[in-house]
PDB file of C-alpha atoms in Angstrom:
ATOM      1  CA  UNK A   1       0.000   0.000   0.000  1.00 74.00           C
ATOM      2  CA  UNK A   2       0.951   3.435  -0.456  1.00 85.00           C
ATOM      3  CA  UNK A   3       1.880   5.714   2.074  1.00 93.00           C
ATOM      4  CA  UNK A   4      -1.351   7.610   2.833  1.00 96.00           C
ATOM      5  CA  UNK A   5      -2.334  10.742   4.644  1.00 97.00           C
ATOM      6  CA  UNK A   6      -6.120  11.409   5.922  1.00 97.00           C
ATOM      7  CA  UNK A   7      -7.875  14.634   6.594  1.00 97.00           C
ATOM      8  CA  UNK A   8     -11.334  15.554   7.347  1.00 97.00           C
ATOM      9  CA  UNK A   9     -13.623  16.879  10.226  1.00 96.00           C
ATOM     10  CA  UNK A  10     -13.508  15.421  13.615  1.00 93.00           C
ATOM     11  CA  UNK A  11     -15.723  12.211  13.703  1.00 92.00           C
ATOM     12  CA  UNK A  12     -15.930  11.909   9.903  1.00 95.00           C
ATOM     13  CA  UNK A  13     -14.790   8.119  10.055  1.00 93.00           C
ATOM     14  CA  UNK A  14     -10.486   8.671   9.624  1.00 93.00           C
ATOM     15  CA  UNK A  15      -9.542   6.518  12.446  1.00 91.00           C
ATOM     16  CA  UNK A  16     -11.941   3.897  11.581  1.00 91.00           C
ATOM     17  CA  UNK A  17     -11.045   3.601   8.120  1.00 92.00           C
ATOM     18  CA  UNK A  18      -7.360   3.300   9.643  1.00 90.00           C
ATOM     19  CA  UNK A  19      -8.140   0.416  11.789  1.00 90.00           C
ATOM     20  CA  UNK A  20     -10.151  -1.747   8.467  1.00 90.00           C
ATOM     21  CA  UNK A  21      -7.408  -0.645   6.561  1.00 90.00           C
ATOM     22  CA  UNK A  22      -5.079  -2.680   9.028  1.00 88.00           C
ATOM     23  CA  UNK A  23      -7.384  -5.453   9.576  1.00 83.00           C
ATOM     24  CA  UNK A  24      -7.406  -4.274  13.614  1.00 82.00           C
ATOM     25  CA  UNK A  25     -10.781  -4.756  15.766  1.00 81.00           C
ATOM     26  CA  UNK A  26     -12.880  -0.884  14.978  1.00 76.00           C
ATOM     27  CA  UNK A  27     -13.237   0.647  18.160  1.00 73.00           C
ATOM     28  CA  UNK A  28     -13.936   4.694  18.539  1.00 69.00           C
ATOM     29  CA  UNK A  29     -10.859   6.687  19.595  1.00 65.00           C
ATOM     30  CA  UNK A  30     -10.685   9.781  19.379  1.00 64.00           C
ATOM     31  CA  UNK A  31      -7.360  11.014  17.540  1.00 59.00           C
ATOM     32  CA  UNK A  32      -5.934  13.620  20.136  1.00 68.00           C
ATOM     33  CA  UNK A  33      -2.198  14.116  17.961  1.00 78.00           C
ATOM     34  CA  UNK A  34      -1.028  12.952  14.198  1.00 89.00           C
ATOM     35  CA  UNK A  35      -1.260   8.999  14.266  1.00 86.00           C
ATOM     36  CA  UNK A  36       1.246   6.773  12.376  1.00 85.00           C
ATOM     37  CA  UNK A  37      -0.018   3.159  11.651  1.00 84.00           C
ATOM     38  CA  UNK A  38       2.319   1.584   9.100  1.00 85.00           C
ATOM     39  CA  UNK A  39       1.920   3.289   6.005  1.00 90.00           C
ATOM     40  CA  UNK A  40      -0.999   5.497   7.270  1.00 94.00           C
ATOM     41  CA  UNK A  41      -1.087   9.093   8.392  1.00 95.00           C
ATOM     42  CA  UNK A  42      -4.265   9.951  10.465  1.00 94.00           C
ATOM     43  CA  UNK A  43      -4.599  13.616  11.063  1.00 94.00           C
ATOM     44  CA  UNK A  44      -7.263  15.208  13.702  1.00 93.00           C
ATOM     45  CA  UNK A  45     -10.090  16.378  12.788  1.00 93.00           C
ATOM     46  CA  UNK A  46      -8.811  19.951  14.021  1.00 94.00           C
ATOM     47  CA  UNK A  47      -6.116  20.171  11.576  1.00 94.00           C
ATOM     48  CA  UNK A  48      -8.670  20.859   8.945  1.00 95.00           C
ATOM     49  CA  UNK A  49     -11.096  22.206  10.972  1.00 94.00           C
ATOM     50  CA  UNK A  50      -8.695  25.222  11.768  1.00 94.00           C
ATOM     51  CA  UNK A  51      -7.683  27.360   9.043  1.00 93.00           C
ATOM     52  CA  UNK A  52      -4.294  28.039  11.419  1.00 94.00           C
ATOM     53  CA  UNK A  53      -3.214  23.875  11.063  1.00 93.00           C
ATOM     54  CA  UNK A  54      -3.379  24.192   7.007  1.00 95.00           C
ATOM     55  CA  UNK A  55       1.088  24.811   7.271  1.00 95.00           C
ATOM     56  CA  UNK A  56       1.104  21.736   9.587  1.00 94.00           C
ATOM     57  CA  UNK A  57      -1.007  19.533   6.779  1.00 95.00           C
ATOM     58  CA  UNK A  58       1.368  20.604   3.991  1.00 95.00           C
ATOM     59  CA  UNK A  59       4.571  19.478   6.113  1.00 94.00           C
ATOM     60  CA  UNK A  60       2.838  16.428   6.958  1.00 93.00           C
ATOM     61  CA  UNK A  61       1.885  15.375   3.169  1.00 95.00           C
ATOM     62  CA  UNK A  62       5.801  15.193   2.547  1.00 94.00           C
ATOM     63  CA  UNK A  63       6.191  12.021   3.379  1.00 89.00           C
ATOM     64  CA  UNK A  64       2.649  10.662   1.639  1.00 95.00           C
ATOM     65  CA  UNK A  65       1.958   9.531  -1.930  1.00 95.00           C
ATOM     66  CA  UNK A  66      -2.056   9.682  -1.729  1.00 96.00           C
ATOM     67  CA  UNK A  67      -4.006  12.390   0.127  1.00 97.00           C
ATOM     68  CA  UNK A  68      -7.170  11.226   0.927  1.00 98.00           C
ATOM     69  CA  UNK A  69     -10.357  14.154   1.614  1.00 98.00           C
ATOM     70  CA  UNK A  70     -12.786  12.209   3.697  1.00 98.00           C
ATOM     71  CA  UNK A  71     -16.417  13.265   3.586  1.00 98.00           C
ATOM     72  CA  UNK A  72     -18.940  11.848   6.147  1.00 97.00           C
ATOM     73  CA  UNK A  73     -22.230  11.169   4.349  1.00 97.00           C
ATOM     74  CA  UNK A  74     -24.378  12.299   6.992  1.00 97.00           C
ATOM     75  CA  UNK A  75     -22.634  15.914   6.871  1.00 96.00           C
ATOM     76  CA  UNK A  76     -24.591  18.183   5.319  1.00 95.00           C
ATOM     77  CA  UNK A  77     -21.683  20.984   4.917  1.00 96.00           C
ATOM     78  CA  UNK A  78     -18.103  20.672   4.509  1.00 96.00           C
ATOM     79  CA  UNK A  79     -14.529  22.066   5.740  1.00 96.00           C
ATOM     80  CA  UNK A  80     -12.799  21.742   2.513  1.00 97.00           C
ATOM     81  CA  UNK A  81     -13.055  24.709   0.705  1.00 96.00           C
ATOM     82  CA  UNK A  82     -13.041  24.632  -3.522  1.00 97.00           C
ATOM     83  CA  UNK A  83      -9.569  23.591  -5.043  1.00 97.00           C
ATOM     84  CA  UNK A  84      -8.434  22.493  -1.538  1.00 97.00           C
ATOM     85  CA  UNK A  85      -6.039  19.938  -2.971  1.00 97.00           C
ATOM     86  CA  UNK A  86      -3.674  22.434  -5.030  1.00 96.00           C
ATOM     87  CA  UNK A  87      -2.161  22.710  -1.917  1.00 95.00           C
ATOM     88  CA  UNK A  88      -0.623  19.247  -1.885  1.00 95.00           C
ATOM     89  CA  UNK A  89       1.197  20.113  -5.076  1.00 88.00           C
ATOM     90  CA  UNK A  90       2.461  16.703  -6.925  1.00 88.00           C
ATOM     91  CA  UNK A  91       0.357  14.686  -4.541  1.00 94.00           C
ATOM     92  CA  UNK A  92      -2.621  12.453  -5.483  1.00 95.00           C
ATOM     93  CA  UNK A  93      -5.530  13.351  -3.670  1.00 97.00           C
ATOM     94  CA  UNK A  94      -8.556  11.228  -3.900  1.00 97.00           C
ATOM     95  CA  UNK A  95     -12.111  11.741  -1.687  1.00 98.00           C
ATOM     96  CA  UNK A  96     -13.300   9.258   0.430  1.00 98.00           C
ATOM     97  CA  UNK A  97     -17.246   9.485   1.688  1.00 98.00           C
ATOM     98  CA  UNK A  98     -17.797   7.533   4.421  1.00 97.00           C
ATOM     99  CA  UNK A  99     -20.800   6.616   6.425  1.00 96.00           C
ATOM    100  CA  UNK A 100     -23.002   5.923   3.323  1.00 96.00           C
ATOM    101  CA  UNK A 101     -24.811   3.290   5.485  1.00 95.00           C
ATOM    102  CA  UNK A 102     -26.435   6.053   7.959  1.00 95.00           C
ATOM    103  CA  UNK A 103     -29.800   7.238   8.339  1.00 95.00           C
ATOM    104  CA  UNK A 104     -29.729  10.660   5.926  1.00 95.00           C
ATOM    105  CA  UNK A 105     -27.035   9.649   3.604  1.00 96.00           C
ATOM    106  CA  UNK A 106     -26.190  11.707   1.272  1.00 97.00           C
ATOM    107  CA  UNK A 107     -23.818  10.469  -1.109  1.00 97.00           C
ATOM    108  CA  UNK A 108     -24.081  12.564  -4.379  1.00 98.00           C
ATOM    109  CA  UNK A 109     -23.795  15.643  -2.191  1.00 98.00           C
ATOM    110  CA  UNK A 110     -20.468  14.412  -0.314  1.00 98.00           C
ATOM    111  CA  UNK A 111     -19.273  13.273  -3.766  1.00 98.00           C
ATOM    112  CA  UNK A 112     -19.517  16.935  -5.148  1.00 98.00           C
ATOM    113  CA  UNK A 113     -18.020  18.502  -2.220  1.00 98.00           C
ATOM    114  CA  UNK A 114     -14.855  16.247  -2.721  1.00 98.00           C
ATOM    115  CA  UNK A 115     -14.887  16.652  -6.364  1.00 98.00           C
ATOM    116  CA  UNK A 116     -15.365  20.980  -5.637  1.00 98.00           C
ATOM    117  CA  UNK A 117     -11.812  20.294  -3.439  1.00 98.00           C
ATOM    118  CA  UNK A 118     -10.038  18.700  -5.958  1.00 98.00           C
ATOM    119  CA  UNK A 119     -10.405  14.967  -5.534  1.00 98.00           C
ATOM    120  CA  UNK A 120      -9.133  13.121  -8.734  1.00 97.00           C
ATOM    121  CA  UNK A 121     -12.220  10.384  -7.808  1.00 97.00           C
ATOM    122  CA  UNK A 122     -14.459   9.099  -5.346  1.00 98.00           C
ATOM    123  CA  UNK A 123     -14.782   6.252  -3.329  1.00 97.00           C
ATOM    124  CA  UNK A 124     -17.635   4.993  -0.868  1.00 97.00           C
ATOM    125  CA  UNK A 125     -17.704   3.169   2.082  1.00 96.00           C
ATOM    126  CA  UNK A 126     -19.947   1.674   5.120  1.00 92.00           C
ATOM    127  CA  UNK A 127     -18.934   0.426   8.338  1.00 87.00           C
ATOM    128  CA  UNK A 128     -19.767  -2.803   7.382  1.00 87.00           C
ATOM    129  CA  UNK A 129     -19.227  -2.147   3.436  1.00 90.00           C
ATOM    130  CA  UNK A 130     -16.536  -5.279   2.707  1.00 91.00           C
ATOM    131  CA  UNK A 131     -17.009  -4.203  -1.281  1.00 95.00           C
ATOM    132  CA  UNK A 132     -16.159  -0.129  -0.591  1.00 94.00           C
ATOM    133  CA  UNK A 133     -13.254  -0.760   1.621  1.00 92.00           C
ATOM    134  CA  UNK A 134     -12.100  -4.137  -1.063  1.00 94.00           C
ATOM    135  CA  UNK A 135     -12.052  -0.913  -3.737  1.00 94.00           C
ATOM    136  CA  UNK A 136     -10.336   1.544  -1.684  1.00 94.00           C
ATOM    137  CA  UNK A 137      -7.278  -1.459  -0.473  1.00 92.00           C
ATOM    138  CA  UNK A 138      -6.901  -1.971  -4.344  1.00 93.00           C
ATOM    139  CA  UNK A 139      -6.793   1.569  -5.195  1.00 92.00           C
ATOM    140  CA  UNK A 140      -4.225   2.202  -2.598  1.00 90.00           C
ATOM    141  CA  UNK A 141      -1.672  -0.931  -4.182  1.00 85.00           C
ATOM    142  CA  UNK A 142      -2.484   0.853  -7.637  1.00 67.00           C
ATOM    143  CA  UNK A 143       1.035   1.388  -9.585  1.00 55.00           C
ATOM    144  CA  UNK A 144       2.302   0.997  -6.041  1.00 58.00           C
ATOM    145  CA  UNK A 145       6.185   2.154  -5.791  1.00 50.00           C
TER     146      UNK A 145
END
């Protein structure tokens, strides 16, 4: 897998994602500091929520290959403002919308606000979605170098 990096709003599923994407029991935890899990960089929630964290998200994408926007389904607004991922220059950055298995979903929606930031494409994924997170594992091994 690629070395990845993960922003989006507090609770909007990073951590989780993290744990399925290392095959590790999904418990809630709320991610107080930057995480490293093997080839995964989870960021908190405040480092996009906070205009003032945007330097500390640029020095942190260094050392990534993929920069993943994740969008929480049930969210009916989002932090990432249009063109968001120009400032990853060089970088990949795809969207991730999580949560599509809630009450209230709205997937087209989260889907445009990644594509408005600059996502290249879209995944989707469920707690429970063993197809969505199959498509996001292969996507991450992609051309893998």
């Amino acid at each position: 897998m690629k070395k990845i990096m993960l922003i989006g709003r507090t609770s909007c599923g990073k951590t989780t994602l993290t744990q399925k994407l290392m095959n590790e029991e999904v418990k809630y935890k709320k991610t107080q500091a930057v995480s490293y899990k093997s080839r995964i960089i989870d960021t908190p929630g405040e480092y996009v929520e906070n205009k003032i964290y945007y330097k500390s998200l640029l020095v942190l994408s260094a050392d990534a290959k993929i920069i993943i926007l994740v969008q929480s389904a049930i969210d009916g607004a989002t932090l990432f403002p249009p063109k968001f991922s120009t400032m990853f220059s060089k970088k990949e950055v795809i969207g991730l919308v999580t949560k599509i298995d809630l009450e209230g979903a709205d997937i087209e929606r989260s889907k445009r606000f990644l594509l408005e930031a600059g996502a290249t494409e879209v995944f989707t994924i469920g707690l429970n979605d063993k197809k969505g997170l199959e498509a996001i594992k292969k996507r991450l091994v992609m051309n893998e170098s």
